[in-house]
């Protein structure tokens, strides 16, 4: 008789309330622990729901998770490392977030073994309702903050890009994206100084009108891709993104284009 399968993980907020998962996760191999049991993968996903009318006004806390699957069952939140947003900043180029790039997740079990990390989304009503995408060592995901008004059609959210292994901001020497949108990814324009330390941004607030959809990542050649976020008003925000280490090249199928055959219509 086959045993009833048990879940790997049940998402619950800090108070123990269940969190809905309505998006497909991204799955990547945990290369930090090559000797771990199969399947040895990180399952990356966000929580939140935006399906029913009452979802619009929900302020239940939501979270982005990276859960390490090595064949275990029923992992709990306390088994994961807590990532935090160190600070948010407002600059002429926009409002940005920084997460802790130095967070250590104890995958090897040197002390008390940890099975991934989580990042609680800090804004009331903020949630993840679109699929994340992984490129290189970074996971890209968008958050949604609906307009709670009955007739409201706006809303906002954040474009987030954090490390897959700890959820931290990229290294200050290698910012992940063109925060000030000047066409180049530089330390001067795309990092911020805080308490005598320099940090790369982990996120930027979406500033177009309308609710952001999921990220679209398209190769532009070399080491960069174009990170595009659409909205319900058909506007888009594009940011150049750095996905590779110096000297590496993009490989495999990185984008595609649909070709339609020419159709000739003959007059009667």
Backbone as a ProteinNet text record, in pm:
[ID]
protein_1_A
[PRIMARY]
XXXXXXXXXXXXXXXXXXXXXXXXXXXXXXXXXXXXXXXXXXXXXXXXXXXXXXXXXXXXXXXXXXXXXXXXXXXXXXXXXXXXXXXXXXXXXXXXXXXXXXXXXXXXXXXXXXXXXXXXXXXXXXXXXXXXXXXXXXXXXXXXXXXXXXXXXXXXXXXXXXXXXXXXXXXXXXXXXXXXXXXXXXXXXXXXXXXXXXXXXXXXXXXXXXXXXXXXXXXXXXXXXXXXXXXXXXXXXXXXXXXXXXXXXXXXXXXXXXXXXXXXXXXX
[TERTIARY]
84	0	87.9	58.5	140.5	109.9	216.1	198.4	145.8	64.9	13.3	127.2	149	260.4	238.8	348.8	342.6	411.1	363.5	421.4	563.2	643.3	777.8	771.2	679	678	538.4	495.2	369.1	398.2	362.1	391.7	298.2	357.9	281.6	356.4	281.2	345.2	395.3	448.9	510	411.2	281.4	180.1	122.3	166.4	121	6.7	-42.7	-151.7	-101.4	-180.5	-141.6	-137.2	-38.5	-22.8	-51.9	-133.6	-166	-49.8	-32.5	68.2	-7.2	-3.7	-80.3	8.5	140.4	232.2	321	364	456.2	594.8	659.7	793.3	901.1	1015.4	1136.9	1219.5	1285.4	1363.6	1504.7	1603.7	1744.2	1822.7	1931.6	2013	2089.2	2099	2174.5	2320.3	2396.2	2536.3	2626.9	2574.4	2656.6	2681.8	2593.1	2607.5	2594.3	2703.7	2698.8	2677.5	2706.7	2695.3	2559.3	2465.9	2335.6	2252.6	2152.1	2063.1	1984.1	1944.6	1861.8	1722.2	1658.2	1691.4	1786.9	1813.4	1909.5	1881.6	1761.6	1724.9	1665.3	1672.9	1605.1	1475	1367.1	1235.8	1204.1	1196	1179.2	1039	967.4	829.9	787.5	684.8	625.5	483.8	429	292.4	202.4	73.6	-24.3	-130.6	-242.9	-355.7	-420.8	-460.9	-527.7	-625.4	-724.2	-820.2	-962.5	-1002.4	-1137.6	-1143.6	-1261.8	-1280.1	-1226	-1247.8	-1202	-1049.9	-981.8	-835.1	-774.5	-843.9	-791.3	-760.8	-843.8	-827.2	-754.5	-706.1	-637	-504.8	-478.4	-352.3	-275.9	-310.6	-240.8	-93.5	-1.6	141.5	179.3	262.7	308.5	460.7	515.6	658.2	711.2	840.6	908.8	1001.6	997.7	1071.4	1169.8	1276.9	1363.9	1380.6	1318.3	1315.5	1403	1494.7	1588.4	1523.9	1509.2	1449	1558.8	1581	1673.7	1604.7	1477.5	1402.3	1330	1336	1267.2	1120	1048.2	905.1	869	763	698.6	797.3	881	968.7	885.8	935.1	864.5	949.1	881.5	944.4	1067.7	1060.8	1171.8	1298.9	1287.2	1403.9	1477.4	1421.7	1481.8	1547.2	1645.2	1709.1	1621.5	1614.4	1531.9	1613.3	1575.8	1635.2	1555.2	1619.8	1552.7	1583.8	1494.9	1521.6	1591.6	1717.7	1796.5	1743.4	1708.2	1652.2	1594.3	1506.2	1453.9	1500.7	1528.7	1580.1	1504.9	1497.9	1435.5	1542.3	1565	1659.4	1587.4	1656.2	1596.1	1560	1637.1	1613.4	1500	1451.9	1343.5	1364.5	1268.8	1271.4	1328.8	1428.9	1498.7	1499.7	1523.9	1535.3	1672	1721.1	1845.3	1819.7	1856.4	1849.5	1990.2	1999.4	2128.3	2211.8	2318.9	2399.3	2488.1	2503.1	2594.3	2524.2	2394.2	2322.7	2382.9	2415.6	2469.7	2358	2334.4	2238	2317.4	2295.6	2378.9	2330.1	2348.8	2313.6	2398.3	2530.2	2612.3	2583.9	2521.6	2494.9	2615.3	2693.9	2808.4	2759.4	2649.6	2582.1	2448.6	2341	2207.5	2165.8	2153.5	2128.8	2003	2012.9	1899.8	1865.9	1739	1688.4	1636.7	1716.2	1680.7	1661.7	1587.2	1567.7	1428.4	1386.8	1261	1273.9	1194.2	1191.5	1046.1	1008.8	874.2	860.4	752.5	728.4	672.2	735	704.8	583.5	540.3	432.1	296.1	203.6	70.2	3.2	-43	-108.2	-13.3	116.4	215	214.8	225.3	217.2	287.9	306.9	365.1	259.9	217.7	113.9	157.1	287.3	342.3	466.5	496	606.4	740	826.9	963.4	1045.1	1161.9	1252.8	1394.5	1470.9	1610.2	1701.9	1799.7	1904.6	2036.3	2132.3	2257.1	2230.6	2287.5	2267.3	2163.6	2075.1	1978	1836	1745.3	1603.9	1533.5	1459.2	1383.3	1236	1173.7	1030	970.1	843.7	772.5	670.5	653.5	549	437.4	319.8	202.3	143.4	111.1	40	-84.5	-200.1	-319.9	-367.5	-438.6	-511	-634.3	-648	-758.9	-894	-898.8	-1027.1	-1117.5	-1248	-1344.4	-1333.6	-1320.6	-1314.7	-1172.4	-1075.4	-937	-887	-804.8	-748	-596	-539.9	-395.8	-325.5	-249.6	-167.5	-22.6	62.4	205.6	270.5	400	472	621	696.8	842.3	900.2	1003	1086.5	1201.3	1210.5	1309.3	1408.6	1534.8	1637.9	1734.8	1733.3	1813.8	1887.4	1988.5	2066.4	1983.6	2001.2	1919	1953.8	2074.1	2115.6	2087.1	2075.4	2046.1	1947.7	1901.9	1805.9	1865.1	1997.5	2063.2	2080.7	2104.3	2139.8	2266.9	2284.2	2409.5	2527.3	2646.7	2767.3	2775.1	2824.3	2829.8	2919.6	3016.2	3103.3	3034.7	2920.9	2851.7	2701.4	2654.6	2510.5	2435	2313.5	2239.3	2167.8	2127.1	2050.9	2074.3	2033.5	2052	1946.1	1971.1	1871.7	1834.3	1932.7	1902.4	1869.3	1867.4	1823	1896	2029.4	2108.3	2173.1	2134.6	2186.4	2313.3	2362.3	2485.1	2470.7	2532.6	2530.4	2663.3	2659.2	2780.5	2766	2880.6	2879.6	2830.6	2873.7	2838.6	2688.7	2624.6	2484.6	2386.3	2431.7	2338.1	2363.3	2433.3	2450.2	2422	2414.8	2384.2	2471.4	2509.4	2589.7	2499.5	2521.7	2441	2530.4	2538.5	2621.9	2763.5	2821.5	2960.3	2987.1	2880.7	2894.3	2821.1	2868.7	2803.9	2729.6	2607.1	2521	2463.5	2448.5	2373	2225.4	2141.4	1997.5	1945.8	1850.2	1780.4	1646.4	1595.5	1464.9	1442.7	1349.9	1308.8	1157.1	1097.4	952.1	908.6	800.9	745.2	668.6	703.4	650.7	553.4	527.8	429.3	288.4	188.9	51	1.4	-77.2	-130.8	-54.9	-113.9	-56.1	46.9	167.7	271.4	239.3	276.1	263.5	398.4	415.4	539.8	654.2	779.2	894.8	915.2	961.7	1001.5	1148.4	1230.6	1375	1422.7	1477	1516.5	1662.7	1740.6	1882.6	1902.4	2000.9	2034.7	2175.2	2241	2377.9	2476.7	2594.5	2695.7	2652.6	2668.5	2640.5	2507.6	2433.4	2315.6	2187.2	2080	1946.7	1858.4	1746	1649.1	1536.7	1516	1416.6	1295	1188.9	1071.1	954.5	884.3	766.6	648	546.1	425.6	325.5	221	115.1	-20.2	-123	-257.4	-295.1	-219.9	-247	-157.3	-90	-5.5	117.4	153.2	279.7	385.4	510.6	617.4	734.2	803.9	926.4	1038.8	1148.8	1260.4	1386.4	1458.8	1584.3	1688.1	1806	1913.7	1966.8	1986.6	2021.2	2149.1	2233	2359.9	2340.8	2359.8	2330.5	2452.2	2566.3	2681.6	2804.8	2895.4	3024.9	3110.5	3208	3296.4	3361.6	3357.1	3418	3323.4	3208.8	3110.2	3025.1	2956.9	2868.3	2734.3	2629.8	2499.1	2502.1	2432.2	2431.5	2290.7	2269.6	2137.9	2039.4	1913.1	1809.3	1778	1807.6	1792.5	1677.4	1625.4	1507.7	1456.4	1336.1	1282.5	1192	1164.4	1082.3	983.5	858	755.5	752.3	761.4	754.5	621.5	553.5	426.2	441.8	392.6	404.4	323.2	373.5	302.4	180.9	68	-56	-100.1	-115.9	-160	-308.8	-380	-524.1	-550.9	-609.2	-637.5	-778.4	-789.5	-919.9	-1004.2	-1133.5	-1225.4	-1250.6
-119.2	0	124.7	216.8	336.3	434.1	496.3	594.3	725	792.1	921.5	1022.9	1095.8	1191.5	1305.7	1357	1469.5	1590.1	1709.6	1829.3	1855.7	1915.9	1958.1	2070.8	2165.7	2287.3	2346.9	2401	2472.5	2617.2	2709.3	2851.3	2908.8	2965.5	3032	3157.4	3261.9	3386	3374.8	3484.7	3481.9	3446.1	3472.5	3439.5	3300.3	3229.1	3092.6	3078.2	3189.3	3181.1	3132.3	3045.7	2990.9	3100.2	3089.3	3184.3	3113.6	3171.8	3106.7	3113.4	3006.2	3001.7	2985.1	3085.3	3081.9	3094.1	3085.9	3097.2	2973.3	2943	2831.7	2867.4	2779.2	2810.2	2794.2	2852.2	2825.8	2725.7	2634.8	2530.7	2530.6	2540.4	2540.6	2447.5	2395.2	2305.2	2383.5	2324.5	2385.4	2343.4	2423.3	2390.3	2416.5	2477.4	2501.3	2373.7	2273.6	2147.2	2034.3	2000.3	1901.2	1759.2	1733.9	1598.5	1571.3	1665.2	1648.6	1541.8	1494.7	1393.6	1449.3	1358.7	1396.5	1435.5	1537.1	1604.4	1723.2	1770.6	1877.5	2000.9	2055.1	2174.4	2280.2	2405	2515.2	2543.2	2552.8	2583.3	2727.9	2815.2	2958.6	3002.6	3069.8	3110.4	3219.9	3293.1	3392.6	3354.7	3419.5	3390.6	3511.5	3483.6	3589.6	3544.8	3613.9	3577.8	3704.9	3700.8	3815.3	3761.5	3689.6	3619.8	3669.2	3676.2	3715.9	3865.4	3919.7	4062.7	4102.2	4015.7	4050.5	4046.1	3983	3978.7	4117.8	4206.4	4341.1	4415	4394.6	4466.8	4384.8	4267.6	4184.1	4247.9	4247.8	4299.8	4190	4064	3952.9	3954.3	3933.8	3937.1	3825.7	3859.5	3762.5	3759.6	3656.7	3626.2	3568.8	3591.6	3518.6	3416.8	3291.5	3181.1	3117.1	3063.2	2969.3	2849.5	2737.9	2619.5	2510.9	2458.5	2356	2218.1	2153.6	2019.8	1916.1	1838.5	1725.9	1597.3	1589.8	1468.6	1468.9	1578.6	1584.7	1616.5	1626.5	1653.1	1751	1827.7	1913	2008	2072.9	2174.9	2292.9	2359.7	2474.6	2600.4	2711.9	2842.4	2860	2809.2	2826.8	2754.8	2665.5	2594.9	2675.7	2792	2875.9	2998.3	3055.8	3179.1	3298.6	3396.8	3515.3	3623.2	3654.5	3767.1	3892.8	4008.9	4133	4242.9	4338.7	4460.6	4558	4584.7	4670.7	4812.8	4863.2	4996.9	5019.8	5119.2	5166.9	5311	5348.3	5481.7	5546.8	5677.7	5754.6	5841.6	5817.7	5899.8	5958.6	6050	6110.2	6003.8	5893.1	5785.9	5693.7	5707.7	5620.9	5570.8	5493.9	5439.4	5298.9	5271.3	5143.2	5070.7	4939.6	4853.8	4786.3	4761.4	4686.1	4575.6	4452.4	4340.2	4304.1	4224.4	4194.5	4099.8	4150.6	4063.6	3967.2	3990.9	3911.1	3802.5	3783.6	3679.5	3541.8	3468.3	3332.7	3231.8	3147.5	3038.4	2910.3	2844.2	2729.4	2601.1	2594.3	2472.2	2352.5	2368.9	2251.2	2195.4	2275.4	2227.2	2239.5	2344.4	2368.2	2395.3	2466.9	2486.8	2414.8	2492.5	2437.4	2448.5	2336.7	2336.6	2415.1	2492.5	2569.7	2523.2	2531.1	2474.6	2583.3	2689.2	2797.4	2927.8	3018.8	3151.4	3204	3311.5	3376.4	3526.1	3601	3746.3	3790.2	3843.8	3896.1	4028.1	4041.9	4163.5	4269.7	4387.8	4479.9	4570	4592.6	4687.7	4620.3	4687.3	4631.8	4601	4477.6	4435.8	4384.6	4391.6	4347.4	4195.8	4145.5	4001	3965.4	3835	3785.3	3700.3	3744.7	3671.6	3644.3	3657	3623	3537	3456.5	3361.9	3433.5	3388.3	3441	3381	3440.2	3388	3390.8	3286.5	3278.1	3291.8	3379.1	3393.2	3405.9	3318.2	3318.3	3285.1	3362.5	3338.5	3430.7	3488.2	3586.2	3539.3	3561.5	3536	3671	3685.8	3807.5	3779.9	3866.9	3852.8	3991.1	4003.9	4129.6	4113.8	4217.4	4217.6	4313	4287.8	4367.8	4427	4556.7	4624	4686.2	4620.6	4671.7	4803.7	4878.9	4996.3	4944.5	4969.2	4908.8	4973.6	5088.4	5157.2	5073.7	5080.5	4999.6	5021.1	5143.9	5174.8	5202.3	5173.3	5200.4	5102.4	5151.3	5065.2	5072.5	5148.3	5167.6	5057.2	5097	5000.1	5018.3	4950.1	4959.1	4827.6	4826.9	4706.2	4730.3	4622.2	4631.7	4532.2	4574.7	4485.6	4441.8	4312.8	4261.4	4169.4	4177.2	4086.6	4058	3934.7	3897.6	3766.9	3738.9	3616.6	3493	3387.5	3268.2	3194.1	3208.2	3128.8	3194.4	3329.5	3393.4	3509.7	3544.2	3652.7	3790.6	3800.4	3928.2	4013	4142.8	4231.4	4181.6	4209.7	4174.1	4245.3	4195.9	4260.8	4403.3	4494.1	4635.2	4655.4	4564.8	4576	4528.4	4457.9	4402.1	4424.1	4549.2	4573.1	4495.6	4451.9	4361.9	4433.8	4560.2	4624.9	4775.9	4834.5	4976.9	5056.6	5081.9	5144.5	5284.4	5364.4	5500.9	5512.3	5397.7	5389.9	5488	5491.5	5576.9	5497.7	5369.4	5287.3	5212.4	5223.8	5153.8	5105.8	4989.5	4936.2	4972.9	5066.8	5119.4	5124.2	5123.1	5134.3	5271.7	5375.3	5511.7	5536.7	5486.3	5518.4	5417.6	5294.7	5186.2	5120.2	5190.2	5146.6	5266.6	5239.6	5345.8	5327.1	5437	5431.6	5445	5359	5357.8	5317.5	5402.9	5376.7	5336.3	5416.8	5402.5	5272.3	5206.9	5089	5115.7	5051.7	5068	4939.9	4955.5	4842.1	4856.4	4742.7	4740.1	4724.1	4770.8	4762.5	4620.3	4580.2	4453.6	4475.2	4597.8	4621.8	4767.9	4790.9	4925.8	4929.8	5035.3	5047.6	5073.7	5005.8	5022.4	5153.8	5241.1	5376.9	5406.4	5309.7	5331.4	5315.8	5367.8	5352.4	5211.6	5159.3	5024.7	4922.3	4804.4	4697.9	4618.8	4597.6	4527.6	4379.7	4328.8	4186.4	4120	3997.6	3926.4	3979.5	3949.5	3998	3922.1	3992.4	3932.4	3963.6	3861.1	3880.3	3835.5	3928.2	3902.5	3939.8	3850.3	3875.8	3988.8	4075.3	4184	4167.1	4055.5	4033.7	4060.1	3998.2	4018.2	3961.3	4040.7	3993.8	4044.9	4120.6	4187.2	4132.3	4149.8	4120.1	4240.7	4245.3	4351.8	4297.3	4360	4317.7	4409.2	4355.1	4435	4394.9	4494.6	4471.4	4539	4461.5	4518.5	4555.6	4627.7	4665.4	4642.7	4654.1	4637.1	4750.3	4859.4	4970.1	4962.3	4847.1	4822.3	4912.1	4973.6	5043.8	4945.1	4980.5	4889.9	4969.3	4908	4966	4868.5	4918.2	4831.8	4873.2	4773.6	4797.4	4700.1	4749.3	4660.5	4586.3	4455.7	4369	4292.3	4279.8	4209	4067.3	3964.5	3828.2	3737	3781.9	3693.6	3753.9	3665.5	3711	3755.1	3838.6	3886.3	3769.1	3769.6	3663.9	3552.6	3539.3	3437.2	3484.5	3389.5	3423	3353.6	3415	3351.3	3225	3120.8	2994.2	2938.4	2841.9	2781.1	2875.7	2840.4	2924	3037.6	3160.1	3275.1	3365.2	3348.3	3421.8	3358.3	3398.1	3344	3447.3	3427.3	3519.6	3441	3482.5	3415.8	3475.3	3388.3	3431.2	3385.4	3473.8	3440.7	3439.1	3335.9	3329.8	3439	3487.1	3590.6	3527.1	3592.3	3540.8	3635.5	3581.6	3663	3642.1	3750.8	3744.9	3786.6	3699.7	3728.7	3786	3890.1	3951	3864.4	3868.7	3788.1	3857.1
0	0	0	-92.9	-104.1	8.8	60.7	166.3	108.2	186.1	144.3	145.5	34.2	30.8	128.8	182.6	275.3	212.7	242.8	180.9	230.2	142.2	180.6	282	259.4	340.9	339.3	449.8	458.5	496.1	407	429.3	535.4	639.4	746	788.1	821.5	862.6	1006.5	1059.1	1192.1	1301.5	1279.6	1380.3	1361.8	1257.5	1235	1136.9	1078.3	982.3	846.8	782.1	652.7	546.8	457	347.3	214.6	128.5	1.4	-97	-173.4	-279.3	-410.9	-496	-620.5	-742.8	-726.7	-840.1	-847.9	-968	-989.2	-936.4	-861.3	-809.1	-915.2	-887.5	-964	-884.2	-951.8	-884.5	-940.7	-852.7	-892.9	-800.9	-851.5	-770.2	-664.3	-545.5	-436.5	-450.1	-522.2	-548.9	-430	-323.5	-205	-125.7	-142.6	-69.8	-171.7	-237.2	-345.2	-293.7	-165.5	-110.6	-47.1	-57.8	7.2	-62.3	6.9	-48.3	-165.9	-254.1	-367.6	-317.3	-377.1	-502.9	-489.6	-367.8	-342.8	-428.7	-416.5	-492.9	-400	-445	-378	-451.5	-376.4	-432.4	-394.8	-495.6	-472.3	-513.8	-422.7	-451.2	-353.6	-393.4	-306.1	-270.2	-169	-126.4	-151.7	-159.4	-180.7	-279	-278.1	-363.4	-415.8	-544	-605.9	-709.3	-659.6	-746	-721.8	-596.1	-560.1	-530	-529.7	-505.1	-368.5	-269.1	-134.1	-119.4	-216.3	-209.4	-220.9	-287.2	-311.6	-182.7	-81.8	44.7	151.7	114.6	212.8	255	385.5	437.7	512.4	486.2	551	511.3	605.4	573.3	475.5	377.3	279.4	275.9	211.2	223.4	93.2	68.3	-38.8	27.4	-24.8	36	-62.2	-7.3	-77.2	16	-19.5	67.1	6.4	85.6	40.8	52.6	-60.1	-64.8	-82	20.7	10.3	56.3	20.3	49.8	181.9	257.2	386	368.4	479.7	477.8	588.3	561.6	661.5	730.1	649.9	705.6	753.9	855.7	911	897.6	912	895.4	984.8	1105.2	1198.7	1154.9	1057.9	1005.9	898.4	861.8	758.8	822.1	753.3	799.2	761.6	847.7	823.1	753.3	630.6	558.6	594.8	591.2	628.8	527.5	520.4	443.7	536.5	508.4	597.2	597.6	478.5	469.8	330.9	323	196.1	179	56.8	31.4	-82.2	-79.8	-186.3	-249.5	-380.6	-455.6	-575.6	-644.6	-764	-866.4	-866.7	-963.7	-921.8	-798	-754	-611.7	-565.7	-429.6	-433.3	-349.4	-354.9	-221.7	-228.9	-111	-111	9	27.3	128.5	92.8	186.9	232.1	335	398.9	311.7	248.9	162.9	240.4	371.2	453	534.2	512.3	586	554.7	658.7	643.2	666.3	566.8	579.1	600.8	712.6	751.7	683.3	551	477.5	521.4	541.5	577	715.2	803.2	938.6	1029.2	1009.5	1097.9	1239.6	1251.1	1379.6	1374.5	1375.6	1361.6	1214.9	1147.3	1002.7	967.1	858.8	808.9	667.5	634.3	509.4	414.3	401.4	311.8	385.9	324.1	382	345.9	413.9	380.7	400.4	325.1	333.7	346.9	462.7	482.2	406.4	329.4	252.7	346.3	355	464.4	445.9	321	298.5	314.1	380.4	402.3	267.8	252.6	128.2	21.5	44.3	-55.1	-67.1	-189.2	-213.8	-343.7	-368.2	-492.9	-562.9	-681.3	-754.8	-899.1	-926.9	-1057.9	-1039.4	-1140.3	-1129.9	-1117.5	-1027.5	-1023.5	-1137.9	-1163.2	-1264.6	-1209.7	-1238.6	-1194	-1314.3	-1304.2	-1403.7	-1328.4	-1363.2	-1289.3	-1144.1	-1053.4	-910.5	-849.7	-933.2	-886.3	-915.8	-821	-846	-859.2	-967.8	-996.4	-969.1	-892.4	-869.7	-847.8	-885.8	-866.4	-755.4	-677.6	-576.6	-619.4	-571.3	-603.4	-476.8	-482.2	-373.6	-435.9	-426.1	-493.1	-433.3	-516.5	-467.9	-394.4	-264.4	-188	-212.2	-279.6	-301.3	-391.7	-367.5	-441.6	-592.4	-633.7	-777.1	-823.6	-739	-775.6	-880	-972.7	-1075.9	-1076.8	-983.5	-981.3	-905.4	-805.7	-733.8	-772.4	-701.5	-729.3	-689	-672.3	-635.1	-645.7	-630.8	-633.9	-733.5	-804.2	-883.4	-793.6	-763.8	-670.5	-740.2	-700.3	-751.5	-638	-586.5	-470.1	-497.6	-419.1	-434.3	-401.3	-480.7	-460	-331	-281.1	-165.6	-31.3	-28.8	99.9	89.4	-29.8	-44.7	-28.4	-28.3	-4.5	-128.9	-106.6	-216.4	-283.3	-412.3	-478.9	-413.5	-438.6	-386.2	-438.8	-355.2	-395.2	-516.8	-538.3	-655.1	-782.5	-768.9	-885	-872.6	-882.3	-873	-979.7	-945.5	-1033.2	-1146.1	-1123.7	-1229.6	-1231.5	-1340.9	-1367.5	-1292.1	-1164.8	-1078.9	-1127	-1166.6	-1208.5	-1357.1	-1426.4	-1564.9	-1656.4	-1640.6	-1728.9	-1842.5	-1855.6	-1964.1	-1931.6	-1807.4	-1767.8	-1624.6	-1594.1	-1458.2	-1392.8	-1299	-1237.6	-1086.1	-1018.8	-873.3	-831.1	-902.2	-864.4	-873.2	-979	-1000.2	-946.8	-919.2	-889.2	-754.3	-666.1	-528.1	-437.5	-307	-211.8	-87.8	-24.8	97.2	218	318.2	439.4	555.6	655.6	774	734.5	646.2	602	526.4	480.7	395.6	264.7	156.7	26.8	-9.2	-55.1	-86.3	-227.2	-294.8	-419.7	-386.6	-475.1	-452.1	-475.7	-391.2	-411.1	-479	-479.2	-538.1	-568.7	-659.9	-696.1	-705.2	-649.4	-655.7	-799.4	-836.9	-970.5	-974.8	-1069.2	-1068.1	-1181.3	-1269.1	-1374.5	-1318.6	-1390.9	-1346.9	-1374.9	-1284.8	-1304.2	-1222	-1210.8	-1128.5	-1208.4	-1154.7	-1230.4	-1248.9	-1366.3	-1393.5	-1367.1	-1414.2	-1391.3	-1474.5	-1434.2	-1509.4	-1639	-1740.4	-1867.2	-1887	-1900.2	-1907.9	-2045.3	-2123.5	-2261	-2279.8	-2339.3	-2360.7	-2460.4	-2430.2	-2521.4	-2577.1	-2544.9	-2590	-2477.7	-2486.8	-2384.3	-2250.9	-2144.5	-2009.1	-1956.4	-2034.7	-1982.9	-2042.3	-1968	-2018	-1990	-2058	-2034.8	-1948	-1833	-1734.9	-1752.9	-1810.5	-1843.5	-1755.2	-1703.8	-1621.3	-1688.4	-1724.2	-1783.2	-1675.6	-1716.2	-1623.7	-1689.7	-1609.6	-1663.7	-1759.5	-1758.8	-1850.4	-1974	-1990.3	-2107.2	-2114.4	-2002.8	-1996.6	-1949.8	-1967.5	-1926.7	-1870.6	-1779.5	-1725.4	-1752.4	-1808.6	-1846.4	-1771.3	-1725.4	-1655.3	-1709.2	-1738.6	-1781	-1659.7	-1676.3	-1564.4	-1592.8	-1492	-1502.8	-1449.5	-1534.8	-1489.1	-1485.2	-1535.1	-1545.3	-1480.5	-1440.8	-1392.8	-1511	-1483.6	-1589.1	-1661.6	-1793.6	-1873	-1911.4	-1839.8	-1875	-1992.4	-2055.3	-2165.1	-2145.1	-2199.2	-2194.9	-2278.6	-2235.2	-2308.4	-2311.3	-2402.9	-2415.1	-2482.5	-2480.4	-2540	-2445	-2485.1	-2397.2	-2438.9	-2559.6	-2602.9	-2731	-2774.8	-2898.1	-2962.5	-3091.5	-3167.1	-3251.5	-3248.9	-3328.3	-3468.3	-3571.8	-3710.4	-3769.3	-3837	-3899.3	-4050.8	-4118	-4264	-4331.1	-4442.8	-4517.3	-4585.5	-4571.4	-4629.9	-4741.8	-4858	-4972.7	-4996.3	-5009	-5034.9	-5178.8	-5253.9	-5392.9	-5406.2	-5486.8	-5508.7	-5600.7	-5581.6	-5664.7	-5797.6
[MASK]
++++++++++++++++++++++++++++++++++++++++++++++++++++++++++++++++++++++++++++++++++++++++++++++++++++++++++++++++++++++++++++++++++++++++++++++++++++++++++++++++++++++++++++++++++++++++++++++++++++++++++++++++++++++++++++++++++++++++++++++++++++++++++++++++++++++++++++

